[in-house]
Amino acid sequence: MVRRPVAWIVAIVLFAEALGVAALNWFLGIVVDRQQMSLAGLDPDAMSVGSKAGGIVFGLYFALCGLVALLVALRDRAPAGFGRILLISVAVVHALLGAFAWGLVGPGAFAFMVVVLGLVVLLLMTYDRLEGPAGESSEPPPGKDPTPALPPTAPSPS
């Protein structure tokens, strides 16, 4: 099946992205600090700390989403509750980053973001059916009515 390999790939990509985003923002914070850059009169120290903190927060967010994908790959079960919400939110984040990347970075970054978006959506969509143990589907077989037969009702007196 495709489900587990996709979950593994999504987990690896999100962990790599977490490290990349955190390292990039940390590097930008160091550059701002060493160059004493200022944007519209903002304090360079505040900009440096803000960049580093943002890198840590987004890195942890992507790592948490990668952990959810890793758990999906290990358990071979659909993400539920908070994990599903995290994966949906990371798909939305990648869609927005892809839109911004097209204008700011170029088509290569846009293509990467769209590929990651597609992988996350594929991960979410391949687990759409409810399955019981041993891969048995809880859906009724085709042509069989899932509702039990009800006994006939007596006519009401009028």
PDB file of C-alpha atoms in Angstrom, residues 29-137:
ATOM      1  CA  GLY A  29      19.163  36.470  13.841  1.00  0.00           C
ATOM      2  CA  ILE A  30      22.957  36.240  14.099  1.00  0.00           C
ATOM      3  CA  VAL A  31      23.401  38.308  10.931  1.00  0.00           C
ATOM      4  CA  VAL A  32      21.064  41.021  12.210  1.00  0.00           C
ATOM      5  CA  ASP A  33      22.849  41.041  15.555  1.00  0.00           C
ATOM      6  CA  ARG A  34      26.371  41.265  14.130  1.00  0.00           C
ATOM      7  CA  GLN A  35      25.523  43.880  11.520  1.00  0.00           C
ATOM      8  CA  GLN A  36      23.434  45.946  13.950  1.00  0.00           C
ATOM      9  CA  MET A  37      20.739  46.223  11.283  1.00  0.00           C
ATOM     10  CA  SER A  38      17.565  48.093  12.008  1.00  0.00           C
ATOM     11  CA  LEU A  39      14.233  48.149  10.220  1.00  0.00           C
ATOM     12  CA  ALA A  40      12.176  51.310  10.658  1.00  0.00           C
ATOM     13  CA  GLY A  41      13.939  52.164  13.892  1.00  0.00           C
ATOM     14  CA  LEU A  42      13.403  48.824  15.627  1.00  0.00           C
ATOM     15  CA  ASP A  43      16.008  47.702  18.119  1.00  0.00           C
ATOM     16  CA  PRO A  44      18.477  45.288  16.441  1.00  0.00           C
ATOM     17  CA  ASP A  45      18.625  43.148  19.585  1.00  0.00           C
ATOM     18  CA  ALA A  46      14.853  42.761  19.594  1.00  0.00           C
ATOM     19  CA  MET A  47      14.899  41.818  15.905  1.00  0.00           C
ATOM     20  CA  SER A  48      17.642  39.264  16.543  1.00  0.00           C
ATOM     21  CA  VAL A  49      15.830  37.690  19.486  1.00  0.00           C
ATOM     22  CA  GLY A  50      12.549  37.731  17.561  1.00  0.00           C
ATOM     23  CA  SER A  51      14.089  35.959  14.596  1.00  0.00           C
ATOM     24  CA  LYS A  52      15.664  33.300  16.802  1.00  0.00           C
ATOM     25  CA  ALA A  53      12.457  32.795  18.794  1.00  0.00           C
ATOM     26  CA  GLY A  54      10.406  32.568  15.599  1.00  0.00           C
ATOM     27  CA  GLY A  55      12.806  29.977  14.250  1.00  0.00           C
ATOM     28  CA  ILE A  56      12.507  27.901  17.390  1.00  0.00           C
ATOM     29  CA  VAL A  57       8.702  28.139  17.443  1.00  0.00           C
ATOM     30  CA  PHE A  58       8.270  27.226  13.770  1.00  0.00           C
ATOM     31  CA  GLY A  59      10.914  24.514  14.051  1.00  0.00           C
ATOM     32  CA  LEU A  60       9.059  22.953  16.982  1.00  0.00           C
ATOM     33  CA  TYR A  61       5.763  23.259  15.092  1.00  0.00           C
ATOM     34  CA  PHE A  62       7.127  21.429  12.045  1.00  0.00           C
ATOM     35  CA  ALA A  63       8.808  18.851  14.308  1.00  0.00           C
ATOM     36  CA  LEU A  64       5.511  18.232  16.119  1.00  0.00           C
ATOM     37  CA  CYS A  65       3.752  17.773  12.776  1.00  0.00           C
ATOM     38  CA  GLY A  66       6.559  15.414  11.737  1.00  0.00           C
ATOM     39  CA  LEU A  67       6.047  13.465  14.968  1.00  0.00           C
ATOM     40  CA  VAL A  68       2.348  13.065  14.137  1.00  0.00           C
ATOM     41  CA  ALA A  69       3.267  11.760  10.674  1.00  0.00           C
ATOM     42  CA  LEU A  70       5.825   9.420  12.251  1.00  0.00           C
ATOM     43  CA  LEU A  71       3.199   8.030  14.626  1.00  0.00           C
ATOM     44  CA  VAL A  72       0.853   7.521  11.688  1.00  0.00           C
ATOM     45  CA  ALA A  73       3.604   5.598   9.882  1.00  0.00           C
ATOM     46  CA  LEU A  74       4.431   3.452  12.907  1.00  0.00           C
ATOM     47  CA  ARG A  75       0.845   2.646  13.894  1.00  0.00           C
ATOM     48  CA  ASP A  76      -0.581   2.495  10.368  1.00  0.00           C
ATOM     49  CA  ARG A  77      -3.695   4.239  11.633  1.00  0.00           C
ATOM     50  CA  ALA A  78      -5.311   7.493  10.633  1.00  0.00           C
ATOM     51  CA  PRO A  79      -4.402  10.577  12.644  1.00  0.00           C
ATOM     52  CA  ALA A  80      -7.204  11.564  14.976  1.00  0.00           C
ATOM     53  CA  GLY A  81      -8.122  14.623  16.973  1.00  0.00           C
ATOM     54  CA  PHE A  82      -5.300  17.063  17.573  1.00  0.00           C
ATOM     55  CA  GLY A  83      -2.922  15.189  15.247  1.00  0.00           C
ATOM     56  CA  ARG A  84      -5.331  15.491  12.327  1.00  0.00           C
ATOM     57  CA  ILE A  85      -5.778  19.191  13.048  1.00  0.00           C
ATOM     58  CA  LEU A  86      -1.982  19.636  13.089  1.00  0.00           C
ATOM     59  CA  LEU A  87      -1.600  17.910   9.723  1.00  0.00           C
ATOM     60  CA  ILE A  88      -4.398  19.991   8.201  1.00  0.00           C
ATOM     61  CA  SER A  89      -2.805  23.169   9.556  1.00  0.00           C
ATOM     62  CA  VAL A  90       0.625  22.233   8.171  1.00  0.00           C
ATOM     63  CA  ALA A  91      -1.018  21.654   4.781  1.00  0.00           C
ATOM     64  CA  VAL A  92      -2.519  25.149   4.932  1.00  0.00           C
ATOM     65  CA  VAL A  93       0.846  26.600   6.003  1.00  0.00           C
ATOM     66  CA  HIS A  94       2.553  24.952   3.028  1.00  0.00           C
ATOM     67  CA  ALA A  95      -0.101  26.288   0.670  1.00  0.00           C
ATOM     68  CA  LEU A  96       0.462  29.819   1.962  1.00  0.00           C
ATOM     69  CA  LEU A  97       4.254  29.439   1.942  1.00  0.00           C
ATOM     70  CA  GLY A  98       4.037  28.164  -1.620  1.00  0.00           C
ATOM     71  CA  ALA A  99       2.042  31.211  -2.669  1.00  0.00           C
ATOM     72  CA  PHE A 100       4.590  33.537  -1.078  1.00  0.00           C
ATOM     73  CA  ALA A 101       7.551  31.521  -2.357  1.00  0.00           C
ATOM     74  CA  TRP A 102       6.470  31.950  -5.966  1.00  0.00           C
ATOM     75  CA  GLY A 103       6.824  35.723  -5.739  1.00  0.00           C
ATOM     76  CA  LEU A 104       9.740  35.999  -3.322  1.00  0.00           C
ATOM     77  CA  VAL A 105      12.005  33.048  -4.076  1.00  0.00           C
ATOM     78  CA  GLY A 106      10.961  31.542  -7.379  1.00  0.00           C
ATOM     79  CA  PRO A 107       9.333  28.531  -8.980  1.00  0.00           C
ATOM     80  CA  GLY A 108      11.720  26.005  -7.386  1.00  0.00           C
ATOM     81  CA  ALA A 109      10.652  26.853  -3.835  1.00  0.00           C
ATOM     82  CA  PHE A 110       7.033  26.953  -4.990  1.00  0.00           C
ATOM     83  CA  ALA A 111       7.367  23.453  -6.467  1.00  0.00           C
ATOM     84  CA  PHE A 112       8.880  22.135  -3.219  1.00  0.00           C
ATOM     85  CA  MET A 113       6.046  23.614  -1.146  1.00  0.00           C
ATOM     86  CA  VAL A 114       3.414  22.192  -3.500  1.00  0.00           C
ATOM     87  CA  VAL A 115       5.034  18.733  -3.371  1.00  0.00           C
ATOM     88  CA  VAL A 116       5.030  18.792   0.449  1.00  0.00           C
ATOM     89  CA  LEU A 117       1.433  20.047   0.412  1.00  0.00           C
ATOM     90  CA  GLY A 118       0.480  17.189  -1.905  1.00  0.00           C
ATOM     91  CA  LEU A 119       2.208  14.636   0.332  1.00  0.00           C
ATOM     92  CA  VAL A 120       0.420  15.890   3.448  1.00  0.00           C
ATOM     93  CA  VAL A 121      -2.946  15.879   1.677  1.00  0.00           C
ATOM     94  CA  LEU A 122      -2.230  12.380   0.332  1.00  0.00           C
ATOM     95  CA  LEU A 123      -1.410  11.258   3.874  1.00  0.00           C
ATOM     96  CA  LEU A 124      -4.694  12.653   5.128  1.00  0.00           C
ATOM     97  CA  MET A 125      -6.751  11.235   2.254  1.00  0.00           C
ATOM     98  CA  THR A 126      -5.358   7.692   2.236  1.00  0.00           C
ATOM     99  CA  TYR A 127      -6.630   7.115   5.755  1.00  0.00           C
ATOM    100  CA  ASP A 128     -10.179   8.273   5.047  1.00  0.00           C
ATOM    101  CA  ARG A 129     -11.847   4.851   5.503  1.00  0.00           C
ATOM    102  CA  LEU A 130     -12.446   3.422   8.941  1.00  0.00           C
ATOM    103  CA  GLU A 131     -10.722   0.073   9.362  1.00  0.00           C
ATOM    104  CA  GLY A 132     -10.917  -2.483  12.093  1.00  0.00           C
ATOM    105  CA  PRO A 133      -8.237  -4.945  13.156  1.00  0.00           C
ATOM    106  CA  ALA A 134      -6.384  -6.870  10.451  1.00  0.00           C
ATOM    107  CA  GLY A 135      -7.378  -4.306   7.827  1.00  0.00           C
ATOM    108  CA  GLU A 136     -11.040  -5.295   7.778  1.00  0.00           C
ATOM    109  CA  SER A 137     -13.196  -2.453   6.606  1.00  0.00           C
TER     110      SER A 137
END
